Amino acid sequence: MAKRTGIEVSIAIAEAARQANVDVVSAYPITPQTHIVEHLAQLVADGDLDAEYITVESEHTAMSACVGASAAGARVFTSTSSQGLALMNEIVYLASSLRTPVIMALANRALSGPISIWNDHSDVMNERDTGWICIFANNGQEAYDLTLMAFRIGEDRRVMLPVMVNFDGFILTHVIEPIHIFEDQEIADFIPPYEPLCVLDTDNPITVGPVGVPDVYTEAKKQQEMAIRESRPVIEEVFEEFARRYGRRYRPVETYRADDAEIVLLAQGSVIEAAEVAVDHLRDQGKKVGTVELRLWRPFPFDDLREVLCSTSIKQVVVLDRCISFGGPPGPVLSEVRSALYLEKDKPMVVGVVAGLGGRDISLEEYVEMFEIGEECLRTGKDPGEEPELVKIVGLRE
Amino acid sequence: MSVVQRPKEAYLNVFAYRMAPKEEFFTRGHRACQGCGPALGLRHIMKAAGRDTIVVNATGCMEIISSPFPYTSWAVPWIHVAFENAAAVASGIDAAIKALQRKGRIPKKKTNILVIAGDGGTADIGLQALSGMLARGHNVTYLCYDNEAYMNTGVQGSSATPFGASTTTTPAGRVSFGAGYWKKNVAAIAAAHDIPYVATACPSYPLDLIRKVRRSFELEGPAYIHLFAVCPTGWGTPPELTVRMGRLAVETGIFPLYEVENGRYKLTVDFPQGLRPVEDYLKNQRRFRHLTPEIIQQIQERITAEYERLKMMEKVTQE
Ligand SMILES: Cc1ncc(C[n+]2csc(CCOP(=O)(O)OP(=O)(O)O)c2C)c(N)n1
Ligand code: SF4
Ligand SMILES: [Mg+2]
């Protein structure tokens, strides 16, 4: 049976990789990911994890070595943050294109500059279109559970894609939470050894990563797009099996007190739990509010999101972005939510705010302010900003 | 072109090549230019590496010409990921094989891991990944085929481009004589990592090349081989003279053939009767045709000094 233990979230994530019995770990240190990779190195040093730990000289090499090891048939794990992910970018795109199911724990941190080691989502949003399955955890238990599930999802023969599990740097990585850690045997049953589809094997030579002439490139990309779309049922299967085995149910889109809500705040990551406190507070005042969490970011859960937001009591959505799309919509989550609803007849209004950049805390009052922006939008029927496209930052010092 | 005066062993070298393995692992159908030195080298290299080899290819001419989907010239497992990371990908493969063999998930057998990368992918953009791989001690042979420029993208200068060469980014012009810097010595950088084996080689000396590739795999740990590879297209040399140009580079001391095994230097092809003047090598190439006698003299002095230093290293380390 699972034991509930007080454990640092980073350590729990590293334990998940150990329990998945990874063969190769290839990672480069960066705050706030460091405790994860340090713990893995110690596990290898103590003989508690039979893996090769590659002390690479950069994140670019970390991801390149992951791709090489995966192509050679190994179960591989890496972890990074911010600048590290940005440096990896070229090979992040290749990992999905070459269909190597690398598992990455991403401790979300702001991108420089100015340099900031603190949390927001500018790192992951920069990698939005790299073809990875991308999932958000909002607490330590979820980070542990989703890391375990990532192996099952990515390595499934029907999927064969890399998976990125996101959790907020410091806010989650460096806190001690009570987490149910499973017995090793339970995980051994849940995550069987990796059976790669095609490997670099001298008895059966294959050519991996050939030139994509114009005659084939488009078809290769179409196949990749089909692969990530077709991962949806597998993701839900794994969520379902996890719920059956362990009793915790995950959904691509999660809600809190949204059933009869008129205004919902939609966000990703640890802010959701804080926003729920604001919801309870406003509910006490009789306001019909709730939250919606976009847990699955890629593949984008269009149907689930429409089911939650359209033809329901929800009249107004306030999207909280944790990064700015400069000169753009102005938040990536906002623009995607709006576009997902565009063709719906019976849909709520969607307004966007940005908050919590580079580690700026979001107070209870500020969550309340976000709901008030939603209220005003609902009352007047239009975006309350000076211009709808102008970024509305909550918590900005004037 | 003048007839090249060769020592007797060199002739033996050429004829004994018939004894090299018949099997091809870098096979027909690739799209290299006529007289391509790197492609010629690859054929020998793969004969030496053999069937139990995984090749990691960096972006560049050899990758492009050998893998236009759905065709492949590779009869061994081959992977290309990107330009600057071949050493990193190879590190991952090495780690995977070690872990999977230890865990009994794949059979225990010796597998050669061979990186093939150009001079740009090695001396410039891939130098960090190469250094990391050598420093970590992976069981990988890294072979850089040095055609002295970024050929695949149209003959731009790399840090392995020789002094005075005209390339598309170091063009000779009214006020410039071409590349104004000296060729980066990557073999020396590799040797500074104190790895078991470093060698230079040239397809014009096939048996020397084959022996060195084999030796690199016999020794446990990382190895680096720097292959001087004539590129008729980029250099402006007649394709039918590729082998001769390689020999001239060696005979003039422009590209000495040596190896460094566990710190001991050894010239594997030497010319006791002395080196030919560098001009013999320079004069037949479009990329050097603008060079003045003064610049050729400058090159001669540098090459003579470098060769002396190499002989000294041999003397010092063999004692
Ligand atoms: C990150 C990155 N930068 C630039 C390129 C463009 N590029 C592809 S091959 C190449 C030149 C390769 O030169 P070299 O390594 O010497 O090999 P060669 O083409 O001469 O065989 C360049 C610049 C690339 N593919 N990736
Ligand atoms: S450009 Fe040079 S190196 Fe490239 S294929 Fe042609 S001859 Fe070979
Ligand atoms: Mg080159």
Tab-separated table of C-alpha atoms in Angstrom, chain B residues 36-252:
chain	number	residue	atom	x	y	z
B	36	CYS	CA	34.649	13.400	-52.975
B	37	GLY	CA	37.403	12.788	-50.423
B	38	PRO	CA	35.126	12.336	-47.403
B	39	ALA	CA	32.986	9.740	-49.222
B	40	LEU	CA	36.105	7.843	-50.267
B	41	GLY	CA	37.308	7.953	-46.683
B	42	LEU	CA	33.967	6.739	-45.333
B	43	ARG	CA	34.135	3.650	-47.467
B	44	HIS	CA	37.489	2.659	-45.941
B	45	ILE	CA	36.378	3.682	-42.462
B	46	MET	CA	33.304	1.486	-42.618
B	47	LYS	CA	35.306	-1.469	-43.885
B	48	ALA	CA	37.492	-1.055	-40.818
B	49	ALA	CA	34.621	-0.482	-38.369
B	50	GLY	CA	32.631	-3.448	-39.671
B	51	ARG	CA	29.151	-4.783	-39.173
B	52	ASP	CA	28.868	-4.302	-35.406
B	53	THR	CA	28.929	-0.529	-35.627
B	54	ILE	CA	26.370	2.170	-34.892
B	55	VAL	CA	27.047	5.371	-36.817
B	56	VAL	CA	26.045	8.791	-35.516
B	57	ASN	CA	26.240	11.351	-38.302
B	58	ALA	CA	26.261	15.111	-37.803
B	59	THR	CA	24.463	17.317	-40.309
B	60	GLY	CA	26.774	18.040	-43.231
B	61	CYS	CA	27.715	16.696	-46.639
B	62	MET	CA	28.097	13.045	-45.619
B	63	GLU	CA	24.719	12.995	-43.900
B	64	ILE	CA	22.929	14.735	-46.734
B	65	ILE	CA	24.404	12.691	-49.561
B	66	SER	CA	23.766	9.341	-47.873
B	67	SER	CA	20.200	9.565	-46.570
B	68	PRO	CA	17.617	11.186	-48.829
B	69	PHE	CA	14.502	9.339	-47.644
B	70	PRO	CA	13.489	6.680	-48.747
B	71	TYR	CA	17.069	5.831	-49.766
B	72	THR	CA	19.992	5.082	-47.513
B	73	SER	CA	23.598	4.167	-48.199
B	74	TRP	CA	24.036	2.702	-44.745
B	75	ALA	CA	24.166	-1.026	-44.132
B	76	VAL	CA	24.700	-0.499	-40.390
B	77	PRO	CA	22.403	1.237	-37.874
B	78	TRP	CA	22.722	4.952	-38.485
B	79	ILE	CA	21.281	7.999	-36.767
B	80	HIS	CA	21.323	11.682	-37.576
B	81	VAL	CA	19.824	14.134	-35.092
B	82	ALA	CA	21.365	17.576	-35.672
B	83	PHE	CA	24.525	19.473	-36.565
B	84	GLU	CA	26.399	20.178	-33.349
B	85	ASN	CA	25.354	17.266	-31.171
B	86	ALA	CA	26.687	14.057	-32.725
B	87	ALA	CA	29.068	13.509	-29.796
B	88	ALA	CA	26.160	14.020	-27.392
B	89	VAL	CA	23.889	11.584	-29.213
B	90	ALA	CA	26.725	9.053	-29.234
B	91	SER	CA	27.172	9.578	-25.476
B	92	GLY	CA	23.518	8.658	-24.981
B	93	ILE	CA	23.858	5.546	-27.131
B	94	ASP	CA	26.945	4.477	-25.194
B	95	ALA	CA	25.138	4.994	-21.880
B	96	ALA	CA	22.077	3.105	-23.119
B	97	ILE	CA	24.103	0.120	-24.288
B	98	LYS	CA	26.005	-0.002	-20.994
B	99	ALA	CA	22.824	0.173	-18.903
B	100	LEU	CA	20.804	-2.246	-21.023
B	101	GLN	CA	23.616	-4.827	-21.179
B	102	ARG	CA	24.180	-4.578	-17.433
B	103	LYS	CA	20.476	-5.035	-16.794
B	104	GLY	CA	20.396	-8.047	-19.113
B	105	ARG	CA	17.918	-6.416	-21.456
B	106	ILE	CA	20.105	-6.754	-24.540
B	107	PRO	CA	22.772	-9.388	-25.264
B	108	LYS	CA	26.331	-8.595	-24.217
B	109	LYS	CA	28.367	-8.010	-27.359
B	110	LYS	CA	30.911	-5.470	-28.483
B	111	THR	CA	29.304	-2.649	-30.408
B	112	ASN	CA	31.403	0.077	-32.006
B	113	ILE	CA	29.946	3.561	-31.759
B	114	LEU	CA	31.301	5.819	-34.488
B	115	VAL	CA	30.630	9.520	-34.918
B	116	ILE	CA	31.062	10.977	-38.389
B	117	ALA	CA	31.105	14.780	-38.410
B	118	GLY	CA	32.533	17.518	-40.585
B	119	ASP	CA	35.099	20.104	-39.560
B	120	GLY	CA	32.392	22.705	-38.942
B	121	GLY	CA	30.390	20.258	-36.847
B	122	THR	CA	33.578	19.481	-34.900
B	123	ALA	CA	35.952	22.444	-34.706
B	124	ASP	CA	33.205	25.044	-34.361
B	125	ILE	CA	29.629	24.348	-33.346
B	126	GLY	CA	30.194	20.836	-31.988
B	127	LEU	CA	33.398	21.433	-30.038
B	128	GLN	CA	31.667	21.643	-26.654
B	129	ALA	CA	29.724	18.429	-27.146
B	130	LEU	CA	32.905	16.724	-28.370
B	131	SER	CA	34.883	17.911	-25.356
B	132	GLY	CA	32.135	16.735	-23.009
B	133	MET	CA	32.051	13.316	-24.622
B	134	LEU	CA	35.853	12.922	-24.475
B	135	ALA	CA	36.033	14.175	-20.891
B	136	ARG	CA	33.324	11.795	-19.703
B	137	GLY	CA	35.214	8.883	-21.224
B	138	HIS	CA	32.519	7.406	-23.429
B	139	ASN	CA	33.447	4.382	-25.467
B	140	VAL	CA	33.064	6.198	-28.779
B	141	THR	CA	35.290	6.888	-31.770
B	142	TYR	CA	34.722	10.398	-33.060
B	143	LEU	CA	35.860	10.822	-36.636
B	144	CYS	CA	35.993	14.306	-38.076
B	145	TYR	CA	36.264	14.463	-41.837
B	146	ASP	CA	37.959	17.739	-42.468
B	147	ASN	CA	37.229	19.256	-45.862
B	148	GLU	CA	38.260	22.605	-44.405
B	149	ALA	CA	34.993	24.508	-44.765
B	150	TYR	CA	31.213	24.329	-44.424
B	151	MET	CA	30.713	22.561	-47.742
B	152	ASN	CA	27.113	21.537	-47.400
B	153	THR	CA	25.992	25.149	-47.088
B	154	GLY	CA	28.246	26.437	-49.866
B	155	VAL	CA	31.911	26.590	-48.860
B	156	GLN	CA	31.801	29.027	-45.940
B	157	GLY	CA	34.910	29.328	-43.791
B	158	SER	CA	35.201	27.249	-40.600
B	159	SER	CA	37.899	27.439	-37.962
B	160	ALA	CA	39.518	24.479	-39.740
B	161	THR	CA	39.837	26.499	-42.930
B	162	PRO	CA	43.552	26.973	-43.653
B	163	PHE	CA	45.333	30.320	-43.624
B	164	GLY	CA	44.964	32.102	-46.910
B	165	ALA	CA	42.126	29.973	-48.292
B	166	SER	CA	39.379	31.801	-50.116
B	167	THR	CA	35.913	30.667	-49.063
B	168	THR	CA	32.544	32.329	-49.499
B	169	THR	CA	32.821	33.981	-46.069
B	170	THR	CA	36.584	34.495	-46.145
B	171	PRO	CA	36.822	35.555	-49.760
B	172	ALA	CA	40.009	36.832	-51.301
B	173	GLY	CA	39.416	40.369	-52.481
B	174	ARG	CA	41.146	43.579	-53.321
B	175	VAL	CA	42.254	44.074	-49.725
B	176	SER	CA	42.037	40.500	-48.393
B	177	PHE	CA	44.021	37.336	-49.096
B	178	GLY	CA	41.321	34.978	-47.756
B	179	ALA	CA	41.199	33.389	-44.298
B	180	GLY	CA	43.372	35.518	-42.061
B	181	TYR	CA	43.639	33.000	-39.250
B	182	TRP	CA	45.502	29.720	-38.790
B	183	LYS	CA	43.722	26.383	-38.885
B	184	LYS	CA	42.453	25.211	-35.505
B	185	ASN	CA	44.254	22.059	-34.386
B	186	VAL	CA	41.412	19.883	-33.136
B	187	ALA	CA	43.552	16.744	-32.867
B	188	ALA	CA	45.728	18.608	-30.354
B	189	ILE	CA	42.623	19.722	-28.459
B	190	ALA	CA	41.427	16.122	-28.377
B	191	ALA	CA	44.856	14.936	-27.216
B	192	ALA	CA	44.749	17.513	-24.412
B	193	HIS	CA	41.830	15.527	-22.974
B	194	ASP	CA	44.335	12.714	-22.278
B	195	ILE	CA	42.199	10.136	-24.027
B	196	PRO	CA	43.562	6.717	-25.024
B	197	TYR	CA	43.787	7.373	-28.752
B	198	VAL	CA	44.059	10.306	-31.141
B	199	ALA	CA	45.083	9.991	-34.772
B	200	THR	CA	45.184	11.884	-38.014
B	201	ALA	CA	44.494	10.092	-41.262
B	202	CYS	CA	43.819	10.602	-44.940
B	203	PRO	CA	41.898	8.485	-47.486
B	204	SER	CA	44.964	8.660	-49.743
B	205	TYR	CA	46.650	6.317	-47.227
B	206	PRO	CA	43.891	3.705	-46.906
B	207	LEU	CA	45.772	1.059	-44.950
B	208	ASP	CA	47.003	3.618	-42.446
B	209	LEU	CA	43.418	4.856	-42.115
B	210	ILE	CA	41.960	1.364	-41.716
B	211	ARG	CA	44.519	0.437	-39.092
B	212	LYS	CA	43.826	3.586	-37.114
B	213	VAL	CA	40.066	3.112	-37.143
B	214	ARG	CA	40.527	-0.463	-35.938
B	215	ARG	CA	42.966	0.620	-33.244
B	216	SER	CA	40.513	3.248	-32.005
B	217	PHE	CA	37.935	0.540	-31.387
B	218	GLU	CA	40.392	-1.907	-29.836
B	219	LEU	CA	41.248	0.543	-27.092
B	220	GLU	CA	38.676	1.045	-24.339
B	221	GLY	CA	37.430	4.613	-24.030
B	222	PRO	CA	37.069	7.617	-26.299
B	223	ALA	CA	39.092	8.080	-29.471
B	224	TYR	CA	39.411	10.943	-31.911
B	225	ILE	CA	40.441	10.624	-35.549
B	226	HIS	CA	40.961	13.677	-37.725
B	227	LEU	CA	40.606	12.774	-41.381
B	228	PHE	CA	41.997	15.127	-43.977
B	229	ALA	CA	39.506	14.881	-46.840
B	230	VAL	CA	39.890	16.615	-50.172
B	231	CYS	CA	36.794	18.372	-51.506
B	232	PRO	CA	37.146	19.060	-55.238
B	233	THR	CA	33.955	21.106	-55.281
B	234	GLY	CA	34.914	23.425	-52.451
B	235	TRP	CA	38.625	23.638	-53.144
B	236	GLY	CA	38.583	23.877	-56.891
B	237	THR	CA	40.730	20.814	-57.527
B	238	PRO	CA	40.263	18.331	-60.379
B	239	PRO	CA	38.107	15.444	-59.075
B	240	GLU	CA	40.447	12.859	-60.549
B	241	LEU	CA	43.325	14.225	-58.434
B	242	THR	CA	41.675	13.746	-55.030
B	243	VAL	CA	43.980	10.933	-53.960
B	244	ARG	CA	47.046	12.773	-55.218
B	245	MET	CA	46.034	15.994	-53.441
B	246	GLY	CA	45.749	14.073	-50.182
B	247	ARG	CA	49.207	12.626	-50.702
B	248	LEU	CA	50.619	16.065	-51.480
B	249	ALA	CA	49.126	17.437	-48.254
B	250	VAL	CA	50.926	14.723	-46.327
B	251	GLU	CA	54.184	14.921	-48.275
B	252	THR	CA	54.419	18.689	-47.824
